[in-house]
Coordinates of C-alpha atoms in Angstrom, one line a residue:
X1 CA -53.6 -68.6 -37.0
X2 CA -50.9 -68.6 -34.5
X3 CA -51.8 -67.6 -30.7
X4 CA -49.9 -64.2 -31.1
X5 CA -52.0 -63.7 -33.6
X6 CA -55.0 -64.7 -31.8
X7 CA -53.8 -62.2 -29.7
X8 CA -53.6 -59.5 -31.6
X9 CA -57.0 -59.8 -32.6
X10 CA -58.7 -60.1 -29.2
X11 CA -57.4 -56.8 -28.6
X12 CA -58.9 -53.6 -29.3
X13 CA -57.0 -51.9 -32.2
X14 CA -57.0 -48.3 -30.4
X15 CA -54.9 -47.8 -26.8
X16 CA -57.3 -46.3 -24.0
X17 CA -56.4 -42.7 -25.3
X18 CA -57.4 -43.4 -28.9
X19 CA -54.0 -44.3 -30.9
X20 CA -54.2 -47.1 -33.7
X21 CA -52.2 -50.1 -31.5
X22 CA -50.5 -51.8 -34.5
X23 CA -48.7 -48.2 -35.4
X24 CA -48.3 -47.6 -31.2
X25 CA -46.6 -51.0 -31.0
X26 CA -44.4 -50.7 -34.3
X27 CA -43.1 -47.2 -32.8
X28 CA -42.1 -48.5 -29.7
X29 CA -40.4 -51.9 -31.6
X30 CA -37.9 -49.3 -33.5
X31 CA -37.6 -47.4 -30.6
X32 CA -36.6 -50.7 -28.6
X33 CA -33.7 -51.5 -31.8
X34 CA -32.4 -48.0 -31.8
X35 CA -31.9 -48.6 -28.3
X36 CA -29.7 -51.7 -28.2
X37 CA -32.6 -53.8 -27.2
X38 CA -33.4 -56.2 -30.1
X39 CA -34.4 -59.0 -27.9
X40 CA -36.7 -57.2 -26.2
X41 CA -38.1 -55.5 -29.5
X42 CA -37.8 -59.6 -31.3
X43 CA -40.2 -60.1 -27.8
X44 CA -42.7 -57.3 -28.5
X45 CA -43.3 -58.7 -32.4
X46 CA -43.3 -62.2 -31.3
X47 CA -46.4 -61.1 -28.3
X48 CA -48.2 -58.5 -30.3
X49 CA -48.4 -60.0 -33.6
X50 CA -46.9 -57.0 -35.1
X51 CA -44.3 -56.5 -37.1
X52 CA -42.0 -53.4 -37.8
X53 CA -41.8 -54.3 -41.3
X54 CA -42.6 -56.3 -44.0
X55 CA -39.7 -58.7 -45.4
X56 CA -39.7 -56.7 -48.7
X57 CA -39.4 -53.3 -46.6
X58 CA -36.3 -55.2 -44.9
X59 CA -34.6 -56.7 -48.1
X60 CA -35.1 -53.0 -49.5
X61 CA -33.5 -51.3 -46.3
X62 CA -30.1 -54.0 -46.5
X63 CA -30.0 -53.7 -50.1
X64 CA -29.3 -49.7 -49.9
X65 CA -27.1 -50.2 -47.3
X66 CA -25.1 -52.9 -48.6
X67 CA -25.0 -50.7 -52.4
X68 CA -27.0 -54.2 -54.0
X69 CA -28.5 -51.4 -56.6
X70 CA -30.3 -54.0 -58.4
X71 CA -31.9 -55.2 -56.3
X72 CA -33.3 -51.9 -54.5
X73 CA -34.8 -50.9 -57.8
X74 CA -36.5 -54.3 -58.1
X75 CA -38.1 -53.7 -54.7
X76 CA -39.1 -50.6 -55.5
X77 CA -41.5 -51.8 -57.2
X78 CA -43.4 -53.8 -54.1
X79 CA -43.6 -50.7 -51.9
X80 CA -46.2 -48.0 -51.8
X81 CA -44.7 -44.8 -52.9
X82 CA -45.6 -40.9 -51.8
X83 CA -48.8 -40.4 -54.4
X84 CA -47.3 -36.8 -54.7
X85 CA -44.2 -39.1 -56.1
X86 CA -43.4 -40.9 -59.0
X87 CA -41.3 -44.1 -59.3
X88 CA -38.9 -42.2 -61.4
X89 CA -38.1 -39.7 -58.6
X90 CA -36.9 -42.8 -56.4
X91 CA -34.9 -44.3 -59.6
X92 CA -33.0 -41.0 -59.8
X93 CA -31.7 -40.8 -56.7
X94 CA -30.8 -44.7 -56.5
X95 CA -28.9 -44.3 -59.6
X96 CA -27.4 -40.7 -58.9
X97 CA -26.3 -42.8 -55.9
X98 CA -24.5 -45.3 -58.3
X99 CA -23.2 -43.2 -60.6
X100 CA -21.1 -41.1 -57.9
X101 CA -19.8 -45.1 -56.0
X102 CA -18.5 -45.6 -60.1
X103 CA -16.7 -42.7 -60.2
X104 CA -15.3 -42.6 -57.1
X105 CA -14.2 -46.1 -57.4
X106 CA -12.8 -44.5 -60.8
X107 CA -14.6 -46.9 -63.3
X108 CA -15.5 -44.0 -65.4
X109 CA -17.3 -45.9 -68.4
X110 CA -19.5 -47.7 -66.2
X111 CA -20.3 -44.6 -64.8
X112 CA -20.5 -42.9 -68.1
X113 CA -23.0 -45.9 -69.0
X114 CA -24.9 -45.1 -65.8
X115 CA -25.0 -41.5 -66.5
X116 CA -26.3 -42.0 -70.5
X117 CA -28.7 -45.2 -70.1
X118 CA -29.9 -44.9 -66.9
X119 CA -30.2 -41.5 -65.5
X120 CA -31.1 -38.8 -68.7
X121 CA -33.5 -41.5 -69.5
X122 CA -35.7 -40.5 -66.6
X123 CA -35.8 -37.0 -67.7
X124 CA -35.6 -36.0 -64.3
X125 CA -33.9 -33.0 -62.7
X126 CA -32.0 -32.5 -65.4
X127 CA -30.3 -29.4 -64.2
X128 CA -28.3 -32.2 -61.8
X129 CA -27.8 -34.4 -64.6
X130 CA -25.8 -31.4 -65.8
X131 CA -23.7 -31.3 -62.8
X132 CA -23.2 -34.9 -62.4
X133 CA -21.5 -34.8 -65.7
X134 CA -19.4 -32.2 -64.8
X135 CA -18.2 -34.4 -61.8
X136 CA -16.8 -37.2 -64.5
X137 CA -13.6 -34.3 -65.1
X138 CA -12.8 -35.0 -60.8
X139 CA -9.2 -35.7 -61.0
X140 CA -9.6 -37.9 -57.8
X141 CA -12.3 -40.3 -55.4
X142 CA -11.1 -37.0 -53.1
X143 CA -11.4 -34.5 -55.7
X144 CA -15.0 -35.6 -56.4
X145 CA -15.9 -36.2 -53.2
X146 CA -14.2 -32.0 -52.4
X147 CA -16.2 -30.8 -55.6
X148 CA -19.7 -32.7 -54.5
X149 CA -19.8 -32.3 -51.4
X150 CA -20.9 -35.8 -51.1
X151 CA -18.8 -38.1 -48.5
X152 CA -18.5 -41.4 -50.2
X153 CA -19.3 -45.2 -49.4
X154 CA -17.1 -45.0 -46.4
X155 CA -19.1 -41.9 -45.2
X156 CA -22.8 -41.3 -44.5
X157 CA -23.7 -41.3 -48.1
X158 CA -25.8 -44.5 -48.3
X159 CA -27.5 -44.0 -45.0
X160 CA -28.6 -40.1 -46.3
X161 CA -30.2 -42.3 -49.4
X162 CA -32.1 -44.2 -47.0
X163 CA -33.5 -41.0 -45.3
X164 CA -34.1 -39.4 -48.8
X165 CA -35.7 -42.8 -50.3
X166 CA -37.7 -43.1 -47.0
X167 CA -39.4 -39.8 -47.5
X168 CA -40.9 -40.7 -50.7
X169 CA -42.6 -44.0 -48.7
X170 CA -45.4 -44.4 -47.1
X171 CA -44.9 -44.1 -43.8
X172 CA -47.5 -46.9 -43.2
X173 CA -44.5 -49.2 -45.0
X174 CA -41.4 -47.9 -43.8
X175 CA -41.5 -45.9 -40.8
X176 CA -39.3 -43.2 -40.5
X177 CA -36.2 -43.0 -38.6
X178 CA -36.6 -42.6 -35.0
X179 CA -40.4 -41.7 -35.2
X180 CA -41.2 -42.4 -31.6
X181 CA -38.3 -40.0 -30.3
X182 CA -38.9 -37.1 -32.6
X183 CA -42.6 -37.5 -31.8
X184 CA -41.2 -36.8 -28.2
X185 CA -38.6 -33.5 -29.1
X186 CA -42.0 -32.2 -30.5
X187 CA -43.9 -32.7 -27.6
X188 CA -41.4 -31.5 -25.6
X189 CA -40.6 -28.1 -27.8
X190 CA -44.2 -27.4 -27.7
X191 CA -44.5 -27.2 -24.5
X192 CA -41.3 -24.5 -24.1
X193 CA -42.7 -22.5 -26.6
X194 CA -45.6 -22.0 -24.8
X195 CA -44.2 -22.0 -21.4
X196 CA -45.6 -19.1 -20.2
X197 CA -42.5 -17.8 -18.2
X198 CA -39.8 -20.6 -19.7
X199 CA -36.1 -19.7 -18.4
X200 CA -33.9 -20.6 -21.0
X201 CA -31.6 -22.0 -17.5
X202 CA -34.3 -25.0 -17.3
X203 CA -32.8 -27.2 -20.3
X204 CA -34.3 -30.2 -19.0
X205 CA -36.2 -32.7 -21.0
X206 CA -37.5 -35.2 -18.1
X207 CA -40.4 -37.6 -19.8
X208 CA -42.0 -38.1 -16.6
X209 CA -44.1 -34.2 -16.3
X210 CA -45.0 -31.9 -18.1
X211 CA -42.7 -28.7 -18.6
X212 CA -43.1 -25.5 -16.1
X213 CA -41.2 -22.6 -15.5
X214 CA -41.8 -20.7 -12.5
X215 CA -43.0 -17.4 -12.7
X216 CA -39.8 -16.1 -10.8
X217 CA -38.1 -15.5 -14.7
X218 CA -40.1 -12.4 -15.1
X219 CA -39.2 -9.2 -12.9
X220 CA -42.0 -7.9 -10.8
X221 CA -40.9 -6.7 -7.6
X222 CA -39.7 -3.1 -7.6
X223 CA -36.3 -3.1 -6.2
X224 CA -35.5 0.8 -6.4
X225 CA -37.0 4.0 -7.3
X226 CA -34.4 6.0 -8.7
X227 CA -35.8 9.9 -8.1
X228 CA -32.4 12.2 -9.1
X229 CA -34.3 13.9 -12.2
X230 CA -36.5 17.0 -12.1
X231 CA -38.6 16.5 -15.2
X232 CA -39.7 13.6 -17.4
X233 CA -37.7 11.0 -18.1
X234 CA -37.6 10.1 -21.6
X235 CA -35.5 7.0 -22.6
X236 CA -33.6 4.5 -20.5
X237 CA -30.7 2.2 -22.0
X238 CA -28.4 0.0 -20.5
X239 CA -25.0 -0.4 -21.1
X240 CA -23.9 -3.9 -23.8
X241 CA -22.2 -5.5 -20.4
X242 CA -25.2 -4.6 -17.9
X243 CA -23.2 -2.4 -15.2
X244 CA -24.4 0.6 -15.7
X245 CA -28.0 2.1 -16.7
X246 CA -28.0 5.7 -18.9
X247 CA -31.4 8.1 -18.7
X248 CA -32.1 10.9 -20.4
X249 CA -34.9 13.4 -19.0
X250 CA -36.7 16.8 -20.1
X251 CA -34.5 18.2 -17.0
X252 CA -31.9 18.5 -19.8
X253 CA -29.4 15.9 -17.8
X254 CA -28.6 12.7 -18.9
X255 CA -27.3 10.3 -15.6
X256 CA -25.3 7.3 -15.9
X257 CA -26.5 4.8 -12.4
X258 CA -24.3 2.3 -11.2
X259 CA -26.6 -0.6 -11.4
X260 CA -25.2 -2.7 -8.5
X261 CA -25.5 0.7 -5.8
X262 CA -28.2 2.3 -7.3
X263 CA -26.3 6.1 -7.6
X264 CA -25.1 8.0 -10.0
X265 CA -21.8 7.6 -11.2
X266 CA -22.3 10.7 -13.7
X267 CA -24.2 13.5 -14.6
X268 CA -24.0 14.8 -17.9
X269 CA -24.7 18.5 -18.8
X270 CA -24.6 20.4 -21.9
X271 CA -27.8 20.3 -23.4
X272 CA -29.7 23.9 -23.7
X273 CA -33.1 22.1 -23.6
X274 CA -34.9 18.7 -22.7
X275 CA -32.8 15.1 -23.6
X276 CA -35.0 12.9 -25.8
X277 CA -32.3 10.2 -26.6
X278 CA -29.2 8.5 -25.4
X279 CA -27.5 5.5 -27.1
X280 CA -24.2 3.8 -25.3
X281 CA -21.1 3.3 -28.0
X282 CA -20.4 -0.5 -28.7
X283 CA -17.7 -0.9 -25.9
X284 CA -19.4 1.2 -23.3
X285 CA -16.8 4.2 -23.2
X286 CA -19.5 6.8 -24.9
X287 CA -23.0 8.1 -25.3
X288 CA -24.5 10.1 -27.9
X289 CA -27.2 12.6 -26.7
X290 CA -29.6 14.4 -28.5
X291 CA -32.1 16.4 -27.6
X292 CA -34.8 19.4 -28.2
X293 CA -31.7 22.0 -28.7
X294 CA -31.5 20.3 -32.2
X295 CA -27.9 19.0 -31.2
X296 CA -26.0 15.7 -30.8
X297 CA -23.2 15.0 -28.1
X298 CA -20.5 12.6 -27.5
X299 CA -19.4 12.1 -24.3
X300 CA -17.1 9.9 -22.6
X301 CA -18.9 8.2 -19.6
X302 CA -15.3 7.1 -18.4
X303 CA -14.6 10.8 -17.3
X304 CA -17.5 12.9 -17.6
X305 CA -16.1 14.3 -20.9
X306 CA -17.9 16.5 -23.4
X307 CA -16.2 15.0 -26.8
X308 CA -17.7 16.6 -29.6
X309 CA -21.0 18.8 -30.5
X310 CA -22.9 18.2 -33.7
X311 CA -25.2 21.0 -35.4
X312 CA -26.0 19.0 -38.2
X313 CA -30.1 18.8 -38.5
X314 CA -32.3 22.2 -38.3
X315 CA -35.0 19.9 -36.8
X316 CA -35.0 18.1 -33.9
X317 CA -33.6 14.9 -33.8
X318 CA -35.3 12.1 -33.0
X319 CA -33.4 9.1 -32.8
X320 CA -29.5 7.9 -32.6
X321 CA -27.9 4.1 -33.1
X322 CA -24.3 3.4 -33.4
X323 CA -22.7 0.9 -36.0
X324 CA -21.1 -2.3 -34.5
X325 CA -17.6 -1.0 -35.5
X326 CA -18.0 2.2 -33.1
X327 CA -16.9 4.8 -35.1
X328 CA -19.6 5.3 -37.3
X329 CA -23.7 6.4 -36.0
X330 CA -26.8 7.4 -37.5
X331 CA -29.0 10.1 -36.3
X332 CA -32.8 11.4 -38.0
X333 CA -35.2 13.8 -37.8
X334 CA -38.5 14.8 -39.8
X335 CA -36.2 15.4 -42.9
X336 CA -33.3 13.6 -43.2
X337 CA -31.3 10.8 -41.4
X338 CA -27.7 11.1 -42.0
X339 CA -24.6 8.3 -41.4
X340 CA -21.8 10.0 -39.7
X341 CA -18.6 9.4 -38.1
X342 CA -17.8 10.2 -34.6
X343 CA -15.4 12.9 -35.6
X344 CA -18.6 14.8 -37.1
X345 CA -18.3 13.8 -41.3
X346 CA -21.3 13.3 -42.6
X347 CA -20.9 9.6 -44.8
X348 CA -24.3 9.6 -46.1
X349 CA -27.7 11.3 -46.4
X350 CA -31.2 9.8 -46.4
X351 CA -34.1 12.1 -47.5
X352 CA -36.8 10.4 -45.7
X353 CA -38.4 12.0 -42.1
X354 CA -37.1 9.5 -39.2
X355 CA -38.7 8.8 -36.6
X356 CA -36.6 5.7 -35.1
X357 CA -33.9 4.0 -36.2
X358 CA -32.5 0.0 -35.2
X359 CA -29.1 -1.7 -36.5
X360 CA -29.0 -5.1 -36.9
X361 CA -26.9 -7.1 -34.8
X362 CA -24.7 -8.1 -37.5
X363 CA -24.2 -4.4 -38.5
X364 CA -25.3 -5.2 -42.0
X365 CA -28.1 -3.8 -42.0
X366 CA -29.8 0.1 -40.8
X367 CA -33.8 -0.5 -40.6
X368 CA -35.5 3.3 -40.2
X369 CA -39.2 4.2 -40.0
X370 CA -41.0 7.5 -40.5
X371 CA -44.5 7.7 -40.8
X372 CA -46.7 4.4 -41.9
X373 CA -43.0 3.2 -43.6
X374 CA -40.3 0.8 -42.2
X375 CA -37.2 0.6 -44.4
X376 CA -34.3 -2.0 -44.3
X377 CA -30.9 -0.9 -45.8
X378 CA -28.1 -2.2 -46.3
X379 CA -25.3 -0.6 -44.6
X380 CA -22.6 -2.0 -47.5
X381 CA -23.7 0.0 -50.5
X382 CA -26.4 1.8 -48.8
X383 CA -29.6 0.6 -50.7
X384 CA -33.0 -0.3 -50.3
X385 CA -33.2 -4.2 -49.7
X386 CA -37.0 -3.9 -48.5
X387 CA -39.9 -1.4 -47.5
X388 CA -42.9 -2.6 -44.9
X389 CA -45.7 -1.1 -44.3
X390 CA -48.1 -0.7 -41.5
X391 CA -51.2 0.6 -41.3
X392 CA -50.9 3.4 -39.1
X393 CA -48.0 5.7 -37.8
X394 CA -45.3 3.8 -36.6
X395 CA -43.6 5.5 -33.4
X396 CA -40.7 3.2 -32.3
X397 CA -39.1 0.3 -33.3
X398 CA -36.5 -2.1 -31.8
X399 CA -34.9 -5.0 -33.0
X400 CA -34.1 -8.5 -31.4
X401 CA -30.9 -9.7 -30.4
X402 CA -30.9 -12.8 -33.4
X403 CA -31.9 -9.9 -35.9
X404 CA -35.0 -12.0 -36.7
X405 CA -37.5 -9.8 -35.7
X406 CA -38.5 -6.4 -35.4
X407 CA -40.9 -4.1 -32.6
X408 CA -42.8 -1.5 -33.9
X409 CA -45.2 0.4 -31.8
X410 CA -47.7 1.4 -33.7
X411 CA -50.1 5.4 -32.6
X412 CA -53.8 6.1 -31.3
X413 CA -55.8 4.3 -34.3
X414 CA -54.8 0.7 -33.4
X415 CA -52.9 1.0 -30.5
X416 CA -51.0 -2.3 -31.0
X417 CA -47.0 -4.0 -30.9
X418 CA -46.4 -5.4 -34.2
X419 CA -43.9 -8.2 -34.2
X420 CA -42.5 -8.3 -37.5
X421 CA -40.9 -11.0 -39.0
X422 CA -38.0 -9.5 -41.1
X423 CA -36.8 -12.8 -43.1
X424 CA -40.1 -13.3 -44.6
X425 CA -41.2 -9.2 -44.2
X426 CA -44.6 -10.0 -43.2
X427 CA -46.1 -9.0 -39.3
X428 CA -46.3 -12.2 -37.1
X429 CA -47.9 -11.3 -33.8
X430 CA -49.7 -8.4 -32.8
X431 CA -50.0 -7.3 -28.7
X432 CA -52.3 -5.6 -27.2
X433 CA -53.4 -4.5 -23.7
X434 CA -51.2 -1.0 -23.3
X435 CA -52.4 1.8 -23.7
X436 CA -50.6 4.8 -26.4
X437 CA -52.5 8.0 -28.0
X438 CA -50.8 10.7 -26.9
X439 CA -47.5 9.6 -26.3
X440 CA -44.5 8.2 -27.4
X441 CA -44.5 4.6 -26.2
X442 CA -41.4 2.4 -26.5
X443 CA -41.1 -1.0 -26.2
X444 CA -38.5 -3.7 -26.6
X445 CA -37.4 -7.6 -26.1
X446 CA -36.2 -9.1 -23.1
X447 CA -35.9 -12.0 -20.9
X448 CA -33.3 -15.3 -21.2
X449 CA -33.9 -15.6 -25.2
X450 CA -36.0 -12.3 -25.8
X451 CA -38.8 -14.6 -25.2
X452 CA -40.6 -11.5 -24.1
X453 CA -41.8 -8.2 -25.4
X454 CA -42.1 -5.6 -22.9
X455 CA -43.9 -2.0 -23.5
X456 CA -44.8 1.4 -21.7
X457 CA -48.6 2.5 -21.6
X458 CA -50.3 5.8 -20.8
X459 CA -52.2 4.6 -17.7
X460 CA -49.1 4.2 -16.1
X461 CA -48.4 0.2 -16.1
X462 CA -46.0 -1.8 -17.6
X463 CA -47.2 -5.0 -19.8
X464 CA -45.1 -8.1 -20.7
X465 CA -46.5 -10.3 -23.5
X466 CA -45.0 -13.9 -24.7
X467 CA -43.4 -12.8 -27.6
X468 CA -44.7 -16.2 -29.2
X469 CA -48.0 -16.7 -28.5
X470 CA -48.9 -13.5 -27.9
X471 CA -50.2 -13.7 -24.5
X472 CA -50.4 -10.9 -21.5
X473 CA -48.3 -12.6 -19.1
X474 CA -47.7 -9.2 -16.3
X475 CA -48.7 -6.0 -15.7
X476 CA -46.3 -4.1 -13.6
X477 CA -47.6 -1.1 -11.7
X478 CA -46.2 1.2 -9.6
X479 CA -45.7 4.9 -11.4
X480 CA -48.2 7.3 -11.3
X481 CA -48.0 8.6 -14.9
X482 CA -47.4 7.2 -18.3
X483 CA -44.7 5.2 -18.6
X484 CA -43.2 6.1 -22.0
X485 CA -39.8 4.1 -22.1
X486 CA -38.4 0.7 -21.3
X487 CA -35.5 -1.5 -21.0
X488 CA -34.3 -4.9 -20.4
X489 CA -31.2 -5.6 -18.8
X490 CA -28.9 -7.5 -21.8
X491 CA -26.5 -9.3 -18.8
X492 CA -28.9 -9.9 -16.4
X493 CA -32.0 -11.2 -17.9
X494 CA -34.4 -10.9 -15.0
X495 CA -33.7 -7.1 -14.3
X496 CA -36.0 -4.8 -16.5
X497 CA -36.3 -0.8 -15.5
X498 CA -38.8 1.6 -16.7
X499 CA -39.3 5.3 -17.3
X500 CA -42.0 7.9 -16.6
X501 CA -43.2 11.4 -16.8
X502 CA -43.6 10.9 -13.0
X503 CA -39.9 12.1 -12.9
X504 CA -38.9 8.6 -12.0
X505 CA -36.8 5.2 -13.0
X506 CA -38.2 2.0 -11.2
X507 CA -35.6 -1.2 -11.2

């Protein structure tokens, strides 16, 4: 036994913190290689007795590389293969891998032998089979490569083998590709995703502590108390580039503040009863309006213009979103939403009761709820792509800025946020902490990366969760009666205001 090997054993086989040495030590010899430093990483072998991989596991990685097909499948056979794969899965992709190198070097009947002898033999896939044949018609190496997709011996091709083949090894025999690195990215991403109060500004990825964002992120400190309304103040929204804030109160006003002074730059009037909506155009130039009076206005914030009136619903209306183009909104009530134009047609009719309304980001999509049922439509033809469910009343919903994920605050039985997850259509996270019963309670995303999820409650607080772990991280107080709207600023990501029936706006 040689003295590194003496070595070796003398050793215990675990590191003080409990990981098996000889994998420890064969991570941090391919780390060392991938580095540049192969003397160092010839050093570490040499000391420990270790060895990154067997010669068979070495002959096998040159032999892809270098295209020596024969030799790969010969090795195959000394390696220990993924149980939950066979060695025919490996043979198919070594010889698809063949097959394409024949016909790009355009020797078509040895890679018509490949394709008949060698790769239907293995009855595997044969759906590709299919298309590999197809590929024998390629005109040209760049015709195939164009149809394929696939980027030749001069390209990557070889090396994605590697990664593919590797995947169906045991990782015991050939360790995968930077193992020790990735292992790190993991670490690392773990810790942001459960940063409490992560800033997306702090990109760092320093190895030497652990990552913390301060708690400065989140807003807390109450910068103004905005006190122009008379009554209630029922929904809060602020403009797409951040400068100005729009309320809309039971005084039957709706004010547009200047963000950066803290006064109104406008006050709208027109309505014949209390304002229980606003919703700013795409480029910031208009607001719709609706209210108790059953009506919906346009206005132009740049001059304090009443546009348009609608008298389309004999109920009042509930909700209002515009489509991304800007000429186009929808409005509901508890019978019917309807898609109309900012000229006052009416493009479509929904005979469902509303009682919010989201468009995605993308503007392909209008999602609507009304009673226990959230529906997702698609704004091209105007379908049904999908229906959820929840368990109780839903009351509001909002959407976040990625269109991943949907808000929906749910009435008095469970008194929860449900964070739905609208590419799989199944609830993710559920928050918890506010209070809603008698109230309409509004919540909605906010922070750097909508990282957070930010709601209303009826005892007069404001509560910010983590949107991903789920986790109370402030509660705001300050008003004096339930706070039944919120907002987050979408420019300036540590700015959040809220509204109350205590007559008031806090910033």
């Amino acid at each position: 036994m040689s003295s590194s090997t003496e070595y070796a054993t003398e050793l215990s086989t675990t590191t003080p913190l409990g990981f098996n040495r000889l994998e420890l030590v064969r991570l941090m010899v391919q780390s060392l290689q991938s580095l540049g430093y192969h003397q160092a990483a010839q050093t570490l072998e040499t000391e420990s007795g270790y060895q990154l991989e067997s010669p068979a596991v070495s002959r096998f990685r040159e032999s892809v590389l270098s295209g020596n097909w024969a030799e790969v499948e010969l090795l195959t056979s000394q390696l220990n293969l993924d149980v939950n794969h066979g060695i025919a899965s490996v043979k198919f992709l070594i010889r698809e891998q063949k097959f394409l190198e024949l016909l790009e070097a355009q020797q078509i009947k040895n890679a018509l032998v490949v394709l008949r002898s060698e790769l239907t033999p293995l009855n595997q896939n044969m759906d590709r089979v299919h298309a590999l044949t197809s590929y024998m018609m390629s005109s040209s190496p760049e015709d195939l490569r164009q149809r394929t997709g696939w980027d030749g011996v001069e390209g990557q091709s070889r090396q994605k083998l590697l990664a593919s083949l590797q995947k169906l090894i045991s990782p015991a025999i050939m360790v995968p590709e930077n193992r020790l690195e990735n292992m790190l990215q993991q670490a690392v991403e773990l810790q942001v995703n459960n940063c409490l109060y992560h800033d997306i500004r702090n990109d760092t990825r320093g190895l030497y502590s652990d990552h913390i964002c301060a708690k400065t992120g989140i807003p807390s400190i109450t910068r103004k108390v905005l006190k122009e309304h008379t009554n209630e103040v029922w929904c809060v929204s602020f403009s797409h580039d951040g400068r100005f804030l729009a309320s809309a109160s039971a005084d039957s006003r709706i004010i547009i503040w200047n963000i950066q002074t803290f006064e109104p730059v406008f006050i709208l009037r027109g309505h014949a009863s209390k304002v229980t909506c606003c919703a700013w155009s795409p480029d910031d130039t208009k607001i719709l309006s609706t209210g108790l009076d059953r009506m919906v206005k346009l206005w132009d914030v740049q001059t304090e213009t009443l546009l348009r009136t609608f008298q389309k619903h004999s109920e009042t209306v509930t909700c209002l979103a515009w489509l991304p183009e800007g000429d186009r909104f929808v409005s509901g009530c508890d019978k019917k939403m309807l898609l109309m134009s900012d000229q006052g047609d009416i493009r479509y009719t929904w005979p469902w009761p509303v009682r919010d309304v989201a468009v995605s980001p993308d503007g392909r999509t209008l999602i609507a709820t009304g009673g226990t049922i959230i529906r997702i439509i698609s704004l091209d033809d105007m379908s049904e792509l999908n229906k959820l469910e929840e368990s109780d009343s839903v009351t509001a919903i909002s959407v976040s800025r990625d269109g991943r994920y949907l808000l929906a605050n749910i009435t008095a039985t469970h008194r929860e946020i449900h964070l739905w997850n609208l590419e799989e259509g199944r609830i993710e996270r559920r928050y918890v902490g506010h209070k809603q019963g008698r109230y309409i309670i509004r919540s909605c995303f906010g922070g750097w990366d909508d990282r957070f999820v930010i709601s209303g409650s009826e005892d007069s607080t404001i509560c910010i969760w983590h949107r991903d772990n789920g986790n109370l991280v402030q509660t705001l107080e300050g008003h004096h009666r339930p706070v039944t709207c919120v907002a987050w600023n979408p420019t300036h990501p540590t700015m959040l205001v809220s509204a109350s029936d205590d007559n008031t706006i806090r910033m």
